[in-house]
Amino acid sequence: MTTEFVQKELSKLDVETIVVIVSNSSTVEGCRFLRENLNACIVEADFSGYKSGHRVYVLDIKENLGFAIANNLGVAFIARFFPGIEYVLFTNNDIRIVDPQVVSVLIDKYESVEGVGIIGPNILHVDGTRQTPMPKTYLWRNIWETLSSPLMSIIKHQPVEYCDLAQEGFHYTFAECFFISRLKDYVACGMMDPHTFLYAEGCILSERMGKIGLGYYFAPDMTVIHDNGSTTRKYLGTYVYKMMSRSNAYYFRAYRGYSAFSVWCFLTVSNMMCKLAGLKRFIKNIS
């Protein structure tokens, strides 16, 4: 998937790029494949093995560091060896580029609008529905929505999503699968929080950017398509839900100042719903 993404999707962009692939849980065979098919330079986690003159670099990480640490490591590599690069595009490998001008247009907006620290396009699911932007979330409202979701499903209530009504401008947070940040802004805010493994990185990065007076800007005139979930499909089920709950609990406690009791309530409700969902799947499988 990564090779195809670099060859078929990134090649559409109307800007010159240096590609840094952070290969979590990499294997010898996987690195060899990337080197042979992308003419990539394989670099160790401590950046040894770097050779200039390549367009594609692969950071060979033997363990799975998680989303946040992997992105920070990639940025550290760029800052060290390519100090002239001003903007960094963070992207999953399950993105389809719709508008080849997406990066150049986003950078133009970044530079023309004051206060931008993160900018992203219109990100669509494969079914055409919007994935971003997202509003600020509140712990007790989250608990209520989680508890009431079975009832809402029964009565087939489908509330209008915030992202469906969102207009161009500043919003609270974004989908982390495709966004741009100025390198110096990303570093100045403290980068992504290494305490998260997966999920909640966007909310946390928005909070960190806010501390230095910058925010997330939504530019819907450019579009990409996200095959949402393909990068986590092998972790389907309760594992993903628990991981998401733990990351959100950390975000609520560390960045929003909710009490330990409030976060305990949040995790208790999340774990309960997770068990109910697992039971429902088990009954369905044996029936």
mmCIF file of C-alpha atoms in Angstrom:
data_model
loop_
_atom_site.group_PDB
_atom_site.id
_atom_site.type_symbol
_atom_site.label_atom_id
_atom_site.label_comp_id
_atom_site.label_asym_id
_atom_site.label_seq_id
_atom_site.Cartn_x
_atom_site.Cartn_y
_atom_site.Cartn_z
ATOM 1 C CA MET A 1 0.000 0.000 0.000
ATOM 2 C CA THR A 2 2.787 2.451 0.880
ATOM 3 C CA THR A 3 4.598 1.919 -2.420
ATOM 4 C CA GLU A 4 1.405 2.397 -4.401
ATOM 5 C CA PHE A 5 0.580 5.543 -2.439
ATOM 6 C CA VAL A 6 3.959 7.134 -3.150
ATOM 7 C CA GLN A 7 3.954 6.139 -6.816
ATOM 8 C CA LYS A 8 0.308 6.824 -7.708
ATOM 9 C CA GLU A 9 -0.913 9.454 -5.239
ATOM 10 C CA LEU A 10 1.998 11.618 -4.113
ATOM 11 C CA SER A 11 3.182 11.767 -7.717
ATOM 12 C CA LYS A 12 -0.015 13.698 -8.557
ATOM 13 C CA LEU A 13 1.009 16.678 -6.439
ATOM 14 C CA ASP A 14 2.127 19.834 -8.225
ATOM 15 C CA VAL A 15 4.968 20.471 -5.754
ATOM 16 C CA GLU A 16 8.369 18.870 -5.294
ATOM 17 C CA THR A 17 8.522 16.591 -2.276
ATOM 18 C CA ILE A 18 10.932 14.754 -0.047
ATOM 19 C CA VAL A 19 9.115 11.674 1.230
ATOM 20 C CA VAL A 20 9.863 10.339 4.703
ATOM 21 C CA ILE A 21 8.204 7.020 5.513
ATOM 22 C CA VAL A 22 8.233 6.063 9.179
ATOM 23 C CA SER A 23 8.005 2.293 9.049
ATOM 24 C CA ASN A 24 6.706 1.114 12.426
ATOM 25 C CA SER A 25 7.352 -2.556 13.191
ATOM 26 C CA SER A 26 9.429 -2.784 10.039
ATOM 27 C CA THR A 27 10.933 -5.979 8.679
ATOM 28 C CA VAL A 28 14.006 -6.667 6.587
ATOM 29 C CA GLU A 29 11.805 -7.814 3.716
ATOM 30 C CA GLY A 30 9.595 -4.732 3.922
ATOM 31 C CA CYS A 31 12.523 -2.334 3.877
ATOM 32 C CA ARG A 32 14.106 -4.206 0.981
ATOM 33 C CA PHE A 33 10.850 -3.944 -0.975
ATOM 34 C CA LEU A 34 10.651 -0.171 -0.384
ATOM 35 C CA ARG A 35 14.301 0.301 -1.299
ATOM 36 C CA GLU A 36 13.954 -1.633 -4.542
ATOM 37 C CA ASN A 37 10.606 -0.200 -5.651
ATOM 38 C CA LEU A 38 11.012 3.418 -4.546
ATOM 39 C CA ASN A 39 14.799 3.758 -4.726
ATOM 40 C CA ALA A 40 14.534 4.621 -1.052
ATOM 41 C CA CYS A 41 17.347 5.228 1.392
ATOM 42 C CA ILE A 42 16.871 3.092 4.500
ATOM 43 C CA VAL A 43 17.746 4.974 7.689
ATOM 44 C CA GLU A 44 17.968 3.554 11.211
ATOM 45 C CA ALA A 45 15.984 4.975 14.133
ATOM 46 C CA ASP A 46 19.040 6.968 15.247
ATOM 47 C CA PHE A 47 19.286 8.344 11.668
ATOM 48 C CA SER A 48 22.456 6.400 10.899
ATOM 49 C CA GLY A 49 22.639 5.263 7.287
ATOM 50 C CA TYR A 50 21.444 8.581 5.886
ATOM 51 C CA LYS A 51 22.683 9.359 2.378
ATOM 52 C CA SER A 52 21.920 12.560 0.524
ATOM 53 C CA GLY A 53 20.438 12.661 -2.954
ATOM 54 C CA HIS A 54 17.357 10.506 -2.422
ATOM 55 C CA ARG A 55 13.728 11.563 -2.810
ATOM 56 C CA VAL A 56 12.380 8.833 -0.517
ATOM 57 C CA TYR A 57 13.696 7.946 2.935
ATOM 58 C CA VAL A 58 12.468 5.097 5.122
ATOM 59 C CA LEU A 59 12.970 5.240 8.883
ATOM 60 C CA ASP A 60 13.473 1.608 9.834
ATOM 61 C CA ILE A 61 11.721 1.296 13.213
ATOM 62 C CA LYS A 62 11.772 -2.234 14.624
ATOM 63 C CA GLU A 63 8.974 -1.643 17.136
ATOM 64 C CA ASN A 64 5.613 0.044 16.802
ATOM 65 C CA LEU A 65 6.118 3.474 18.340
ATOM 66 C CA GLY A 66 2.571 4.593 17.692
ATOM 67 C CA PHE A 67 1.234 7.459 15.609
ATOM 68 C CA ALA A 68 2.451 10.439 17.628
ATOM 69 C CA ILE A 69 6.047 9.360 18.258
ATOM 70 C CA ALA A 70 6.414 8.150 14.661
ATOM 71 C CA ASN A 71 5.314 11.524 13.284
ATOM 72 C CA ASN A 72 7.611 13.382 15.668
ATOM 73 C CA LEU A 73 10.519 11.193 14.619
ATOM 74 C CA GLY A 74 9.821 11.914 10.963
ATOM 75 C CA VAL A 75 9.760 15.653 11.642
ATOM 76 C CA ALA A 76 13.008 15.422 13.620
ATOM 77 C CA PHE A 77 14.608 13.706 10.627
ATOM 78 C CA ILE A 78 13.430 16.449 8.276
ATOM 79 C CA ALA A 79 14.585 19.214 10.603
ATOM 80 C CA ARG A 80 18.047 17.661 10.874
ATOM 81 C CA PHE A 81 18.767 16.816 7.249
ATOM 82 C CA PHE A 82 16.473 19.193 5.344
ATOM 83 C CA PRO A 83 16.483 22.439 7.338
ATOM 84 C CA GLY A 84 15.396 24.381 4.255
ATOM 85 C CA ILE A 85 12.019 22.665 4.139
ATOM 86 C CA GLU A 86 9.342 25.024 5.455
ATOM 87 C CA TYR A 87 6.176 22.930 5.342
ATOM 88 C CA VAL A 88 5.449 19.332 6.303
ATOM 89 C CA LEU A 89 2.554 17.288 4.937
ATOM 90 C CA PHE A 90 1.411 14.583 7.342
ATOM 91 C CA THR A 91 -0.499 11.873 5.509
ATOM 92 C CA ASN A 92 -1.669 8.292 5.879
ATOM 93 C CA ASN A 93 -0.974 5.896 3.050
ATOM 94 C CA ASP A 94 -4.698 5.235 2.539
ATOM 95 C CA ILE A 95 -5.364 8.705 1.081
ATOM 96 C CA ARG A 96 -6.475 9.311 -2.500
ATOM 97 C CA ILE A 97 -5.544 12.680 -3.965
ATOM 98 C CA VAL A 98 -8.490 14.272 -5.782
ATOM 99 C CA ASP A 99 -7.007 17.731 -6.417
ATOM 100 C CA PRO A 100 -3.341 17.719 -7.507
ATOM 101 C CA GLN A 101 -3.063 21.345 -6.329
ATOM 102 C CA VAL A 102 -4.116 20.457 -2.778
ATOM 103 C CA VAL A 103 -0.726 21.093 -1.174
ATOM 104 C CA SER A 104 0.111 24.300 -3.041
ATOM 105 C CA VAL A 105 -3.367 25.749 -2.403
ATOM 106 C CA LEU A 106 -3.232 24.869 1.302
ATOM 107 C CA ILE A 107 0.196 26.450 1.671
ATOM 108 C CA ASP A 108 -1.032 29.620 -0.051
ATOM 109 C CA LYS A 109 -3.909 29.829 2.433
ATOM 110 C CA TYR A 110 -1.565 29.073 5.320
ATOM 111 C CA GLU A 111 0.547 32.059 4.380
ATOM 112 C CA SER A 112 -2.340 34.428 3.643
ATOM 113 C CA VAL A 113 -4.423 33.839 6.784
ATOM 114 C CA GLU A 114 -3.056 35.024 10.106
ATOM 115 C CA GLY A 115 -2.987 32.571 13.005
ATOM 116 C CA VAL A 116 -2.838 29.273 11.068
ATOM 117 C CA GLY A 117 -0.775 26.514 12.652
ATOM 118 C CA ILE A 118 -2.474 23.549 10.987
ATOM 119 C CA ILE A 119 -4.402 23.466 7.736
ATOM 120 C CA GLY A 120 -6.345 20.672 6.098
ATOM 121 C CA PRO A 121 -8.617 20.106 3.095
ATOM 122 C CA ASN A 122 -12.052 18.606 2.751
ATOM 123 C CA ILE A 123 -11.519 14.949 3.731
ATOM 124 C CA LEU A 124 -14.178 12.539 2.528
ATOM 125 C CA HIS A 125 -14.924 8.959 3.473
ATOM 126 C CA VAL A 126 -15.178 6.578 0.526
ATOM 127 C CA ASP A 127 -18.970 6.914 0.717
ATOM 128 C CA GLY A 128 -18.696 10.661 0.130
ATOM 129 C CA THR A 129 -19.458 11.834 3.674
ATOM 130 C CA ARG A 130 -17.219 14.355 5.373
ATOM 131 C CA GLN A 131 -14.678 13.354 7.975
ATOM 132 C CA THR A 132 -13.499 16.765 9.126
ATOM 133 C CA PRO A 133 -13.558 19.351 10.758
ATOM 134 C CA MET A 134 -14.688 18.534 14.295
ATOM 135 C CA PRO A 135 -15.870 20.684 17.212
ATOM 136 C CA LYS A 136 -14.524 20.782 20.727
ATOM 137 C CA THR A 137 -15.775 17.777 22.649
ATOM 138 C CA TYR A 138 -16.915 17.738 26.272
ATOM 139 C CA LEU A 139 -16.523 14.763 28.580
ATOM 140 C CA TRP A 140 -20.006 14.621 30.097
ATOM 141 C CA ARG A 141 -21.650 15.229 26.755
ATOM 142 C CA ASN A 142 -19.520 12.412 25.361
ATOM 143 C CA ILE A 143 -20.757 10.132 28.159
ATOM 144 C CA TRP A 144 -24.385 11.063 27.460
ATOM 145 C CA GLU A 145 -24.019 10.472 23.726
ATOM 146 C CA THR A 146 -22.362 7.107 24.380
ATOM 147 C CA LEU A 147 -25.113 5.970 26.742
ATOM 148 C CA SER A 148 -27.915 7.211 24.494
ATOM 149 C CA SER A 149 -26.473 5.795 21.264
ATOM 150 C CA PRO A 150 -28.399 2.474 21.495
ATOM 151 C CA LEU A 151 -31.677 4.377 21.856
ATOM 152 C CA MET A 152 -30.773 6.721 19.009
ATOM 153 C CA SER A 153 -30.061 3.661 16.886
ATOM 154 C CA ILE A 154 -33.436 2.109 17.703
ATOM 155 C CA ILE A 155 -35.404 5.234 16.824
ATOM 156 C CA LYS A 156 -33.107 5.809 13.842
ATOM 157 C CA HIS A 157 -32.254 9.326 14.900
ATOM 158 C CA GLN A 158 -29.447 10.752 12.781
ATOM 159 C CA PRO A 159 -28.329 14.172 13.994
ATOM 160 C CA VAL A 160 -26.728 16.577 11.556
ATOM 161 C CA GLU A 161 -22.981 16.268 11.880
ATOM 162 C CA TYR A 162 -20.913 19.349 12.675
ATOM 163 C CA CYS A 163 -18.602 18.669 9.745
ATOM 164 C CA ASP A 164 -21.487 18.636 7.267
ATOM 165 C CA LEU A 165 -22.316 22.253 8.095
ATOM 166 C CA ALA A 166 -18.766 23.529 8.527
ATOM 167 C CA GLN A 167 -17.603 26.420 6.377
ATOM 168 C CA GLU A 168 -14.085 27.513 5.518
ATOM 169 C CA GLY A 169 -12.294 28.996 8.488
ATOM 170 C CA PHE A 170 -10.924 28.145 11.911
ATOM 171 C CA HIS A 171 -12.322 25.112 13.739
ATOM 172 C CA TYR A 172 -11.285 23.223 16.844
ATOM 173 C CA THR A 173 -9.764 20.055 15.456
ATOM 174 C CA PHE A 174 -9.260 17.851 12.434
ATOM 175 C CA ALA A 175 -8.684 14.376 11.051
ATOM 176 C CA GLU A 176 -4.998 13.524 11.437
ATOM 177 C CA CYS A 177 -4.848 11.489 8.224
ATOM 178 C CA PHE A 178 -3.951 14.487 6.006
ATOM 179 C CA PHE A 179 -2.826 17.941 7.143
ATOM 180 C CA ILE A 180 -0.064 20.483 6.708
ATOM 181 C CA SER A 181 1.891 22.424 9.297
ATOM 182 C CA ARG A 182 4.799 24.827 9.034
ATOM 183 C CA LEU A 183 7.824 23.000 10.402
ATOM 184 C CA LYS A 184 8.775 25.738 12.847
ATOM 185 C CA ASP A 185 5.174 25.983 14.140
ATOM 186 C CA TYR A 186 4.927 22.229 14.686
ATOM 187 C CA VAL A 187 8.191 22.208 16.615
ATOM 188 C CA ALA A 188 7.344 25.385 18.561
ATOM 189 C CA CYS A 189 4.073 23.940 19.912
ATOM 190 C CA GLY A 190 5.865 20.844 21.226
ATOM 191 C CA MET A 191 4.841 18.491 18.416
ATOM 192 C CA MET A 192 2.476 15.562 19.092
ATOM 193 C CA ASP A 193 2.174 14.211 22.612
ATOM 194 C CA PRO A 194 4.205 10.974 22.879
ATOM 195 C CA HIS A 195 1.902 9.659 25.612
ATOM 196 C CA THR A 196 -0.748 8.696 23.056
ATOM 197 C CA PHE A 197 -0.346 5.627 20.858
ATOM 198 C CA LEU A 198 -3.262 6.190 18.496
ATOM 199 C CA TYR A 199 -6.256 8.568 18.555
ATOM 200 C CA ALA A 200 -6.780 12.005 20.155
ATOM 201 C CA GLU A 201 -3.642 13.377 18.503
ATOM 202 C CA GLY A 202 -5.616 16.001 16.597
ATOM 203 C CA CYS A 203 -7.345 17.380 19.689
ATOM 204 C CA ILE A 204 -4.079 17.453 21.599
ATOM 205 C CA LEU A 205 -2.202 19.125 18.757
ATOM 206 C CA SER A 206 -4.968 21.732 18.514
ATOM 207 C CA GLU A 207 -4.569 22.440 22.226
ATOM 208 C CA ARG A 208 -0.801 22.705 21.882
ATOM 209 C CA MET A 209 -1.076 25.031 18.896
ATOM 210 C CA GLY A 210 -3.526 27.154 20.848
ATOM 211 C CA LYS A 211 -0.883 27.705 23.526
ATOM 212 C CA ILE A 212 1.261 29.541 20.968
ATOM 213 C CA GLY A 213 -1.639 31.471 19.475
ATOM 214 C CA LEU A 214 -2.232 29.307 16.402
ATOM 215 C CA GLY A 215 -5.130 27.133 15.274
ATOM 216 C CA TYR A 216 -6.535 24.724 12.720
ATOM 217 C CA TYR A 217 -7.894 26.159 9.464
ATOM 218 C CA PHE A 218 -10.341 24.198 7.294
ATOM 219 C CA ALA A 219 -10.031 24.739 3.529
ATOM 220 C CA PRO A 220 -12.883 22.795 1.875
ATOM 221 C CA ASP A 221 -12.176 23.905 -1.702
ATOM 222 C CA MET A 222 -9.545 21.149 -1.902
ATOM 223 C CA THR A 223 -10.482 17.481 -1.414
ATOM 224 C CA VAL A 224 -8.852 14.152 -0.592
ATOM 225 C CA ILE A 225 -10.522 10.793 -0.001
ATOM 226 C CA HIS A 226 -9.657 8.698 3.040
ATOM 227 C CA ASP A 227 -10.196 4.955 3.030
ATOM 228 C CA ASN A 228 -10.976 5.353 6.705
ATOM 229 C CA GLY A 229 -9.940 2.423 8.843
ATOM 230 C CA SER A 230 -7.743 0.564 6.375
ATOM 231 C CA THR A 231 -4.687 1.313 8.499
ATOM 232 C CA THR A 232 -6.372 -0.060 11.620
ATOM 233 C CA ARG A 233 -8.521 -2.797 10.095
ATOM 234 C CA LYS A 234 -6.298 -5.535 11.485
ATOM 235 C CA TYR A 235 -7.157 -4.263 14.980
ATOM 236 C CA LEU A 236 -10.913 -4.382 14.518
ATOM 237 C CA GLY A 237 -13.192 -4.707 17.487
ATOM 238 C CA THR A 238 -12.798 -3.959 21.155
ATOM 239 C CA TYR A 239 -9.049 -3.319 20.906
ATOM 240 C CA VAL A 240 -9.522 -0.183 18.804
ATOM 241 C CA TYR A 241 -12.381 1.034 20.997
ATOM 242 C CA LYS A 242 -10.329 0.606 24.173
ATOM 243 C CA MET A 243 -7.332 2.320 22.618
ATOM 244 C CA MET A 244 -9.508 5.247 21.577
ATOM 245 C CA SER A 245 -11.046 5.474 25.048
ATOM 246 C CA ARG A 246 -7.649 5.506 26.773
ATOM 247 C CA SER A 247 -6.341 8.238 24.471
ATOM 248 C CA ASN A 248 -9.453 10.366 24.959
ATOM 249 C CA ALA A 249 -9.266 9.872 28.732
ATOM 250 C CA TYR A 250 -5.673 11.092 28.703
ATOM 251 C CA TYR A 251 -6.680 14.118 26.604
ATOM 252 C CA PHE A 252 -9.561 15.032 28.928
ATOM 253 C CA ARG A 253 -7.366 14.749 32.016
ATOM 254 C CA ALA A 254 -4.106 16.270 30.766
ATOM 255 C CA TYR A 255 -5.399 18.960 28.422
ATOM 256 C CA ARG A 256 -8.934 19.797 29.473
ATOM 257 C CA GLY A 257 -8.497 19.622 33.231
ATOM 258 C CA TYR A 258 -11.299 17.175 34.009
ATOM 259 C CA SER A 259 -11.099 15.540 37.426
ATOM 260 C CA ALA A 260 -9.877 12.001 37.993
ATOM 261 C CA PHE A 261 -13.426 11.030 38.975
ATOM 262 C CA SER A 262 -14.882 12.426 35.740
ATOM 263 C CA VAL A 263 -12.326 10.549 33.690
ATOM 264 C CA TRP A 264 -13.042 7.365 35.679
ATOM 265 C CA CYS A 265 -16.731 7.738 34.819
ATOM 266 C CA PHE A 266 -15.831 8.231 31.163
ATOM 267 C CA LEU A 267 -13.666 5.099 31.083
ATOM 268 C CA THR A 268 -16.252 3.060 32.988
ATOM 269 C CA VAL A 269 -18.991 3.938 30.498
ATOM 270 C CA SER A 270 -16.656 3.346 27.552
ATOM 271 C CA ASN A 271 -15.608 -0.078 28.866
ATOM 272 C CA MET A 272 -19.224 -1.023 29.527
ATOM 273 C CA MET A 273 -20.283 -0.114 25.995
ATOM 274 C CA CYS A 274 -17.263 -1.936 24.621
ATOM 275 C CA LYS A 275 -18.266 -5.126 26.439
ATOM 276 C CA LEU A 276 -21.857 -4.803 25.242
ATOM 277 C CA ALA A 277 -20.667 -4.383 21.667
ATOM 278 C CA GLY A 278 -18.467 -7.448 22.012
ATOM 279 C CA LEU A 279 -21.367 -9.460 23.424
ATOM 280 C CA LYS A 280 -23.584 -8.339 20.568
ATOM 281 C CA ARG A 281 -21.007 -9.505 18.003
ATOM 282 C CA PHE A 282 -20.615 -12.834 19.846
ATOM 283 C CA ILE A 283 -24.391 -13.477 19.837
ATOM 284 C CA LYS A 284 -24.567 -12.561 16.154
ATOM 285 C CA ASN A 285 -21.753 -14.972 15.321
ATOM 286 C CA ILE A 286 -23.324 -17.952 17.094
ATOM 287 C CA SER A 287 -26.897 -17.311 15.976
#
